[in-house]
PDB file of C-alpha atoms in Angstrom:
ATOM      1  CA  GLY A   1     -18.058  10.026 -31.587  1.00  0.00           C
ATOM      2  CA  ALA A   2     -16.740  13.038 -29.695  1.00  0.00           C
ATOM      3  CA  GLY A   3     -14.903  12.636 -26.468  1.00  0.00           C
ATOM      4  CA  VAL A   4     -14.523  14.719 -23.242  1.00  0.00           C
ATOM      5  CA  SER A   5     -13.547  18.278 -24.168  1.00  0.00           C
ATOM      6  CA  GLN A   6     -11.725  20.729 -21.868  1.00  0.00           C
ATOM      7  CA  SER A   7     -11.458  24.746 -22.098  1.00  0.00           C
ATOM      8  CA  PRO A   8      -9.187  26.642 -22.056  1.00  0.00           C
ATOM      9  CA  SER A   9      -6.493  24.044 -23.085  1.00  0.00           C
ATOM     10  CA  ASN A  10      -3.739  26.576 -20.948  1.00  0.00           C
ATOM     11  CA  LYS A  11      -4.690  29.403 -18.689  1.00  0.00           C
ATOM     12  CA  VAL A  12      -2.468  31.925 -17.248  1.00  0.00           C
ATOM     13  CA  THR A  13      -3.662  34.145 -14.425  1.00  0.00           C
ATOM     14  CA  GLU A  14      -2.521  36.098 -11.589  1.00  0.00           C
ATOM     15  CA  LYS A  15      -2.565  35.385  -8.225  1.00  0.00           C
ATOM     16  CA  GLY A  16      -5.758  36.846  -6.528  1.00  0.00           C
ATOM     17  CA  LYS A  17      -7.440  36.808  -9.656  1.00  0.00           C
ATOM     18  CA  ASP A  18     -10.611  34.544 -10.284  1.00  0.00           C
ATOM     19  CA  VAL A  19     -10.689  31.641 -13.043  1.00  0.00           C
ATOM     20  CA  GLU A  20     -13.215  29.075 -14.344  1.00  0.00           C
ATOM     21  CA  LEU A  21     -12.776  26.123 -16.443  1.00  0.00           C
ATOM     22  CA  ARG A  22     -15.129  24.475 -18.414  1.00  0.00           C
ATOM     23  CA  CYS A  23     -15.760  20.570 -19.286  1.00  0.00           C
ATOM     24  CA  ASP A  24     -18.050  19.211 -21.747  1.00  0.00           C
ATOM     25  CA  PRO A  25     -18.546  15.390 -21.023  1.00  0.00           C
ATOM     26  CA  ILE A  26     -19.431  12.712 -23.993  1.00  0.00           C
ATOM     27  CA  SER A  27     -22.935  13.071 -24.848  1.00  0.00           C
ATOM     28  CA  GLY A  28     -24.802  10.651 -22.293  1.00  0.00           C
ATOM     29  CA  HIS A  29     -22.597  10.358 -20.169  1.00  0.00           C
ATOM     30  CA  THR A  30     -24.220  10.694 -16.925  1.00  0.00           C
ATOM     31  CA  ALA A  31     -21.293  10.954 -14.319  1.00  0.00           C
ATOM     32  CA  LEU A  32     -18.553  13.696 -14.213  1.00  0.00           C
ATOM     33  CA  TYR A  33     -15.573  14.160 -12.627  1.00  0.00           C
ATOM     34  CA  TRP A  34     -12.812  16.957 -11.879  1.00  0.00           C
ATOM     35  CA  TYR A  35      -9.228  15.721 -11.339  1.00  0.00           C
ATOM     36  CA  ARG A  36      -6.059  18.043 -10.200  1.00  0.00           C
ATOM     37  CA  GLN A  37      -2.385  16.577 -11.745  1.00  0.00           C
ATOM     38  CA  ARG A  38       0.211  18.701  -9.965  1.00  0.00           C
ATOM     39  CA  LEU A  39       3.351  18.462 -11.685  1.00  0.00           C
ATOM     40  CA  GLY A  40       5.184  15.043 -11.766  1.00  0.00           C
ATOM     41  CA  GLN A  41       2.528  13.622  -9.738  1.00  0.00           C
ATOM     42  CA  GLY A  42      -0.906  11.472  -9.694  1.00  0.00           C
ATOM     43  CA  LEU A  43      -4.150  12.827 -10.018  1.00  0.00           C
ATOM     44  CA  GLU A  44      -5.954  13.816  -7.087  1.00  0.00           C
ATOM     45  CA  PHE A  45     -10.017  13.627  -7.110  1.00  0.00           C
ATOM     46  CA  LEU A  46     -11.766  17.143  -6.417  1.00  0.00           C
ATOM     47  CA  ILE A  47     -14.973  16.495  -7.057  1.00  0.00           C
ATOM     48  CA  TYR A  48     -17.757  13.872  -8.727  1.00  0.00           C
ATOM     49  CA  PHE A  49     -21.613  14.541 -10.125  1.00  0.00           C
ATOM     50  CA  GLN A  50     -23.503  11.720 -10.606  1.00  0.00           C
ATOM     51  CA  GLY A  51     -27.046  12.844 -12.370  1.00  0.00           C
ATOM     52  CA  ASN A  52     -29.023  14.976 -10.383  1.00  0.00           C
ATOM     53  CA  SER A  53     -27.585  13.627  -7.124  1.00  0.00           C
ATOM     54  CA  ALA A  54     -26.213  16.196  -4.594  1.00  0.00           C
ATOM     55  CA  PRO A  55     -22.397  16.039  -6.011  1.00  0.00           C
ATOM     56  CA  ASP A  56     -19.376  14.768  -3.825  1.00  0.00           C
ATOM     57  CA  LYS A  57     -17.651  17.659  -2.776  1.00  0.00           C
ATOM     58  CA  SER A  58     -15.122  16.189  -0.196  1.00  0.00           C
ATOM     59  CA  GLY A  59     -11.970  16.416  -2.327  1.00  0.00           C
ATOM     60  CA  LEU A  60     -12.240  20.033  -2.944  1.00  0.00           C
ATOM     61  CA  PRO A  61      -9.242  21.365  -1.213  1.00  0.00           C
ATOM     62  CA  SER A  62     -10.591  24.654  -0.221  1.00  0.00           C
ATOM     63  CA  ASP A  63     -13.841  26.912   0.100  1.00  0.00           C
ATOM     64  CA  ARG A  64     -11.833  28.863  -2.766  1.00  0.00           C
ATOM     65  CA  PHE A  65     -12.819  26.033  -4.950  1.00  0.00           C
ATOM     66  CA  SER A  66     -16.484  25.391  -6.621  1.00  0.00           C
ATOM     67  CA  ALA A  67     -18.036  23.497  -9.612  1.00  0.00           C
ATOM     68  CA  GLU A  68     -21.434  23.439 -11.241  1.00  0.00           C
ATOM     69  CA  ARG A  69     -22.843  21.377 -13.568  1.00  0.00           C
ATOM     70  CA  THR A  70     -26.380  21.789 -15.650  1.00  0.00           C
ATOM     71  CA  GLY A  71     -28.074  18.836 -15.867  1.00  0.00           C
ATOM     72  CA  GLU A  72     -26.185  16.016 -17.329  1.00  0.00           C
ATOM     73  CA  SER A  73     -24.078  18.411 -19.542  1.00  0.00           C
ATOM     74  CA  VAL A  74     -21.395  21.071 -19.238  1.00  0.00           C
ATOM     75  CA  SER A  75     -19.970  21.589 -15.704  1.00  0.00           C
ATOM     76  CA  THR A  76     -17.751  24.414 -14.547  1.00  0.00           C
ATOM     77  CA  LEU A  77     -14.783  24.807 -12.032  1.00  0.00           C
ATOM     78  CA  THR A  78     -14.165  27.834 -10.401  1.00  0.00           C
ATOM     79  CA  ILE A  79     -11.067  28.730  -8.166  1.00  0.00           C
ATOM     80  CA  GLN A  80     -11.395  32.202  -6.897  1.00  0.00           C
ATOM     81  CA  ARG A  81      -8.435  34.214  -5.485  1.00  0.00           C
ATOM     82  CA  THR A  82      -6.043  31.742  -7.356  1.00  0.00           C
ATOM     83  CA  GLN A  83      -2.882  30.929  -5.519  1.00  0.00           C
ATOM     84  CA  GLN A  84       0.720  30.030  -6.589  1.00  0.00           C
ATOM     85  CA  GLU A  85      -0.213  26.677  -5.381  1.00  0.00           C
ATOM     86  CA  ASP A  86      -3.191  26.193  -7.720  1.00  0.00           C
ATOM     87  CA  SER A  87      -1.201  25.627 -10.346  1.00  0.00           C
ATOM     88  CA  ALA A  88      -2.097  22.493 -12.066  1.00  0.00           C
ATOM     89  CA  VAL A  89      -3.873  20.772 -14.841  1.00  0.00           C
ATOM     90  CA  TYR A  90      -7.143  20.316 -14.203  1.00  0.00           C
ATOM     91  CA  LEU A  91      -8.639  16.754 -15.841  1.00  0.00           C
ATOM     92  CA  CYS A  92     -12.144  16.333 -16.115  1.00  0.00           C
ATOM     93  CA  ALA A  93     -13.497  13.147 -17.164  1.00  0.00           C
ATOM     94  CA  SER A  94     -16.894  11.268 -17.727  1.00  0.00           C
ATOM     95  CA  SER A  95     -18.235   7.782 -17.347  1.00  0.00           C
ATOM     96  CA  SER A  96     -21.910   6.149 -18.337  1.00  0.00           C
ATOM     97  CA  ARG A  97     -23.831   3.981 -16.390  1.00  0.00           C
ATOM     98  CA  SER A  98     -26.210   1.107 -17.062  1.00  0.00           C
ATOM     99  CA  GLY A  99     -27.899  -1.231 -15.413  1.00  0.00           C
ATOM    100  CA  GLY A 100     -26.868   0.183 -12.264  1.00  0.00           C
ATOM    101  CA  ILE A 101     -22.954  -0.448 -13.511  1.00  0.00           C
ATOM    102  CA  TYR A 102     -20.684   2.781 -13.972  1.00  0.00           C
ATOM    103  CA  TYR A 103     -18.343   1.906 -16.684  1.00  0.00           C
ATOM    104  CA  GLU A 104     -14.488   3.301 -17.210  1.00  0.00           C
ATOM    105  CA  GLN A 105     -13.995   7.393 -17.181  1.00  0.00           C
ATOM    106  CA  TYR A 106     -12.622   8.877 -20.318  1.00  0.00           C
ATOM    107  CA  PHE A 107     -10.392  12.026 -19.702  1.00  0.00           C
ATOM    108  CA  GLY A 108     -10.456  15.045 -21.412  1.00  0.00           C
ATOM    109  CA  PRO A 109      -7.394  16.622 -22.464  1.00  0.00           C
ATOM    110  CA  GLY A 110      -7.228  18.944 -19.577  1.00  0.00           C
ATOM    111  CA  THR A 111      -6.583  22.594 -18.829  1.00  0.00           C
ATOM    112  CA  ARG A 112      -3.062  23.897 -17.582  1.00  0.00           C
ATOM    113  CA  LEU A 113      -3.223  26.640 -15.112  1.00  0.00           C
ATOM    114  CA  THR A 114      -0.182  28.806 -14.079  1.00  0.00           C
ATOM    115  CA  VAL A 115      -0.748  31.524 -11.775  1.00  0.00           C
ATOM    116  CA  THR A 116       2.196  33.841 -11.559  1.00  0.00           C
TER     117      THR A 116
ATOM    118  CA  GLU B   1      -8.749   6.319   3.284  1.00  0.00           C
ATOM    119  CA  LEU B   2      -7.924   4.360   0.358  1.00  0.00           C
ATOM    120  CA  LYS B   3      -4.356   4.089  -0.653  1.00  0.00           C
ATOM    121  CA  VAL B   4      -2.869   2.988  -3.910  1.00  0.00           C
ATOM    122  CA  GLU B   5       0.880   2.391  -3.904  1.00  0.00           C
ATOM    123  CA  GLN B   6       2.990   1.725  -7.352  1.00  0.00           C
ATOM    124  CA  ASN B   7       6.126   0.216  -7.933  1.00  0.00           C
ATOM    125  CA  PRO B   8       8.732   1.567  -9.403  1.00  0.00           C
ATOM    126  CA  LEU B   9       7.841   4.852  -9.831  1.00  0.00           C
ATOM    127  CA  PHE B  10      10.730   5.008 -12.101  1.00  0.00           C
ATOM    128  CA  LEU B  11      11.707   2.045 -14.594  1.00  0.00           C
ATOM    129  CA  SER B  12      14.272   2.348 -17.199  1.00  0.00           C
ATOM    130  CA  MET B  13      14.467  -0.560 -19.343  1.00  0.00           C
ATOM    131  CA  GLN B  14      16.186  -1.719 -22.507  1.00  0.00           C
ATOM    132  CA  GLU B  15      13.977  -2.476 -25.556  1.00  0.00           C
ATOM    133  CA  GLY B  16      13.292  -6.780 -26.014  1.00  0.00           C
ATOM    134  CA  LYS B  17      13.601  -7.006 -22.196  1.00  0.00           C
ATOM    135  CA  ASN B  18      10.059  -7.802 -19.848  1.00  0.00           C
ATOM    136  CA  TYR B  19       9.199  -6.222 -16.822  1.00  0.00           C
ATOM    137  CA  THR B  20       6.671  -6.068 -13.666  1.00  0.00           C
ATOM    138  CA  ILE B  21       4.524  -3.074 -12.596  1.00  0.00           C
ATOM    139  CA  TYR B  22       2.911  -3.451  -9.491  1.00  0.00           C
ATOM    140  CA  CYS B  23      -0.248  -1.836  -7.826  1.00  0.00           C
ATOM    141  CA  ASN B  24      -1.300  -2.105  -4.404  1.00  0.00           C
ATOM    142  CA  TYR B  25      -3.947  -1.049  -2.667  1.00  0.00           C
ATOM    143  CA  SER B  26      -5.436  -0.705   1.294  1.00  0.00           C
ATOM    144  CA  THR B  27      -9.025  -1.868   1.247  1.00  0.00           C
ATOM    145  CA  THR B  28     -11.633  -3.539  -0.494  1.00  0.00           C
ATOM    146  CA  SER B  29     -11.913  -3.095  -4.140  1.00  0.00           C
ATOM    147  CA  ASP B  30     -12.924  -5.488  -7.397  1.00  0.00           C
ATOM    148  CA  ARG B  31     -12.693  -2.401 -10.126  1.00  0.00           C
ATOM    149  CA  LEU B  32      -9.210  -1.321 -11.036  1.00  0.00           C
ATOM    150  CA  TYR B  33      -7.899   0.580 -13.630  1.00  0.00           C
ATOM    151  CA  TRP B  34      -4.910   0.942 -15.598  1.00  0.00           C
ATOM    152  CA  TYR B  35      -3.888   4.298 -17.520  1.00  0.00           C
ATOM    153  CA  ARG B  36      -1.513   5.696 -19.545  1.00  0.00           C
ATOM    154  CA  GLN B  37      -0.010   8.968 -19.827  1.00  0.00           C
ATOM    155  CA  ASP B  38       2.183  10.514 -22.793  1.00  0.00           C
ATOM    156  CA  PRO B  39       4.089  13.998 -21.852  1.00  0.00           C
ATOM    157  CA  GLY B  40       1.935  16.840 -22.054  1.00  0.00           C
ATOM    158  CA  LYS B  41      -1.006  14.520 -22.681  1.00  0.00           C
ATOM    159  CA  SER B  42      -4.587  13.605 -20.979  1.00  0.00           C
ATOM    160  CA  LEU B  43      -4.702   9.688 -19.972  1.00  0.00           C
ATOM    161  CA  GLU B  44      -5.954   7.214 -22.066  1.00  0.00           C
ATOM    162  CA  SER B  45      -7.461   4.068 -20.733  1.00  0.00           C
ATOM    163  CA  LEU B  46      -5.358   0.942 -20.886  1.00  0.00           C
ATOM    164  CA  PHE B  47      -7.325  -2.057 -18.861  1.00  0.00           C
ATOM    165  CA  VAL B  48     -10.758  -1.984 -16.831  1.00  0.00           C
ATOM    166  CA  LEU B  49     -10.660  -5.275 -14.123  1.00  0.00           C
ATOM    167  CA  LEU B  50     -13.662  -5.891 -12.533  1.00  0.00           C
ATOM    168  CA  SER B  51     -13.237  -9.254 -10.859  1.00  0.00           C
ATOM    169  CA  ASN B  52     -10.821 -11.407  -8.849  1.00  0.00           C
ATOM    170  CA  GLY B  53      -8.151 -13.222 -10.901  1.00  0.00           C
ATOM    171  CA  ALA B  54      -9.461 -10.871 -14.134  1.00  0.00           C
ATOM    172  CA  VAL B  55      -6.646 -11.160 -16.844  1.00  0.00           C
ATOM    173  CA  LYS B  56      -6.754  -8.865 -19.965  1.00  0.00           C
ATOM    174  CA  GLN B  57      -4.221  -8.773 -22.777  1.00  0.00           C
ATOM    175  CA  GLU B  58      -3.182  -6.051 -25.406  1.00  0.00           C
ATOM    176  CA  GLY B  59      -0.531  -6.385 -27.424  1.00  0.00           C
ATOM    177  CA  ARG B  60       2.679  -6.257 -25.076  1.00  0.00           C
ATOM    178  CA  LEU B  61       1.178  -5.374 -21.925  1.00  0.00           C
ATOM    179  CA  MET B  62      -1.129  -7.542 -19.646  1.00  0.00           C
ATOM    180  CA  ALA B  63      -2.729  -6.792 -16.667  1.00  0.00           C
ATOM    181  CA  SER B  64      -4.283  -8.533 -13.881  1.00  0.00           C
ATOM    182  CA  LEU B  65      -6.174  -8.586 -10.833  1.00  0.00           C
ATOM    183  CA  ASP B  66      -6.344 -10.288  -7.219  1.00  0.00           C
ATOM    184  CA  THR B  67      -8.798  -8.822  -5.062  1.00  0.00           C
ATOM    185  CA  LYS B  68      -7.624 -11.110  -2.149  1.00  0.00           C
ATOM    186  CA  ALA B  69      -4.009  -9.878  -1.928  1.00  0.00           C
ATOM    187  CA  ARG B  70      -5.444  -6.483  -3.047  1.00  0.00           C
ATOM    188  CA  LEU B  71      -2.364  -6.220  -6.382  1.00  0.00           C
ATOM    189  CA  SER B  72      -2.812  -5.711  -9.619  1.00  0.00           C
ATOM    190  CA  THR B  73       0.197  -6.090 -12.227  1.00  0.00           C
ATOM    191  CA  LEU B  74       0.747  -4.600 -15.167  1.00  0.00           C
ATOM    192  CA  HIS B  75       3.602  -6.776 -17.263  1.00  0.00           C
ATOM    193  CA  ILE B  76       5.923  -5.850 -19.983  1.00  0.00           C
ATOM    194  CA  THR B  77       6.680  -8.346 -22.416  1.00  0.00           C
ATOM    195  CA  ALA B  78       9.725  -7.605 -25.079  1.00  0.00           C
ATOM    196  CA  ALA B  79       9.224  -3.877 -24.382  1.00  0.00           C
ATOM    197  CA  VAL B  80       9.564  -1.413 -27.745  1.00  0.00           C
ATOM    198  CA  HIS B  81      10.257   2.155 -27.559  1.00  0.00           C
ATOM    199  CA  ASP B  82       6.772   3.099 -27.995  1.00  0.00           C
ATOM    200  CA  LEU B  83       5.942   1.922 -24.869  1.00  0.00           C
ATOM    201  CA  SER B  84       7.457   4.833 -22.960  1.00  0.00           C
ATOM    202  CA  ALA B  85       5.063   6.660 -20.919  1.00  0.00           C
ATOM    203  CA  THR B  86       3.969   7.014 -17.355  1.00  0.00           C
ATOM    204  CA  TYR B  87       1.273   3.986 -16.200  1.00  0.00           C
ATOM    205  CA  PHE B  88      -1.175   4.713 -13.784  1.00  0.00           C
ATOM    206  CA  CYS B  89      -3.332   2.321 -12.099  1.00  0.00           C
ATOM    207  CA  ALA B  90      -6.534   3.450 -10.198  1.00  0.00           C
ATOM    208  CA  VAL B  91      -9.256   2.605  -7.866  1.00  0.00           C
ATOM    209  CA  ASP B  92     -12.493   3.166  -7.151  1.00  0.00           C
ATOM    210  CA  GLU B  93     -13.852   1.793  -3.530  1.00  0.00           C
ATOM    211  CA  THR B  94     -17.502   2.324  -4.719  1.00  0.00           C
ATOM    212  CA  SER B  95     -18.985   1.611  -8.510  1.00  0.00           C
ATOM    213  CA  GLY B  96     -19.056   4.934 -10.125  1.00  0.00           C
ATOM    214  CA  SER B  97     -17.373   6.808  -7.491  1.00  0.00           C
ATOM    215  CA  ARG B  98     -14.176   8.640  -7.845  1.00  0.00           C
ATOM    216  CA  LEU B  99     -10.766   6.788  -8.828  1.00  0.00           C
ATOM    217  CA  THR B 100      -7.889   7.261  -6.267  1.00  0.00           C
ATOM    218  CA  PHE B 101      -4.779   6.978  -8.450  1.00  0.00           C
ATOM    219  CA  GLY B 102      -1.367   5.836  -7.587  1.00  0.00           C
ATOM    220  CA  GLU B 103       1.956   7.989  -8.411  1.00  0.00           C
ATOM    221  CA  GLY B 104       2.523   6.837 -11.316  1.00  0.00           C
ATOM    222  CA  THR B 105       5.350   4.685 -13.143  1.00  0.00           C
ATOM    223  CA  GLN B 106       7.443   6.776 -15.452  1.00  0.00           C
ATOM    224  CA  LEU B 107       8.806   4.124 -17.689  1.00  0.00           C
ATOM    225  CA  THR B 108      11.609   4.786 -20.387  1.00  0.00           C
ATOM    226  CA  VAL B 109      12.581   1.854 -22.759  1.00  0.00           C
ATOM    227  CA  ASN B 110      15.738   2.499 -24.292  1.00  0.00           C
ATOM    228  CA  PRO B 111      16.707   1.561 -27.807  1.00  0.00           C
TER     229      PRO B 111
END
C-alpha cells in the first residue's frame, strides 16, 4: 500500500517568509510525528499527534513553529517568519496502534527546506 | 532527558570484514529501533527490538538489545559495498511516543 507522503519535496524560501509543509500518513495510522534533520545530524523530535488527544508539542523549537492535524489524516507543519537556521529536512512519520501497543514509525521522504 | 549515543560515528571498512556499531541510552526503555538512511533519502526501518535479550537478523546485519546494560548492538558480518549508508538507533521511553535518535553512524564499505 501507499507509504507516508510529504509535499513539497523541496522548498526554497526567503528569510522572513512563512512556509507550510504537508504530510499524508499511512491510512489507518493513528499516530503522526514530525522530526527535523539538520545536515549531517540525527533527527530532532518536533511534535506528535495521537488520535484525538492533545498533541505533544514539547519539541517545537520556538513559537514560530506550529502544526495541525485533521482527525487521523493529513498534517501541516507551519513555520512563520523563517530564519536561516530553519534550513533542514523535515520528516514526517506515522505508526499504527493495536491493543494499546504502538508499532514502528514509518517515515516519509521528507521536505528539504532552504531559507536564503 | 533521554540521551542516545552511538559509536563510532564514522566507520570505514573493507568488504568481507566484520564490525559492530554500539548504541547506548540513558534511561529505562525496552523499545529500540534501528534505521538505515541512504544519502538524500528517508529512513528505512531495519529492526524493532522490544524486549531484553531480543536478537534479530536480516542478511548480513544482526541487532541485539540488553535493556539492563541499556545497550544495543548492530553487527555487520562480511560487509559488502551495498551496506554503505548511515545507521541510526532510536529509543522511545513510552510506547508510541517520540523517538530519540542517536547521531548516526556513517558506514563506508570499500571494495
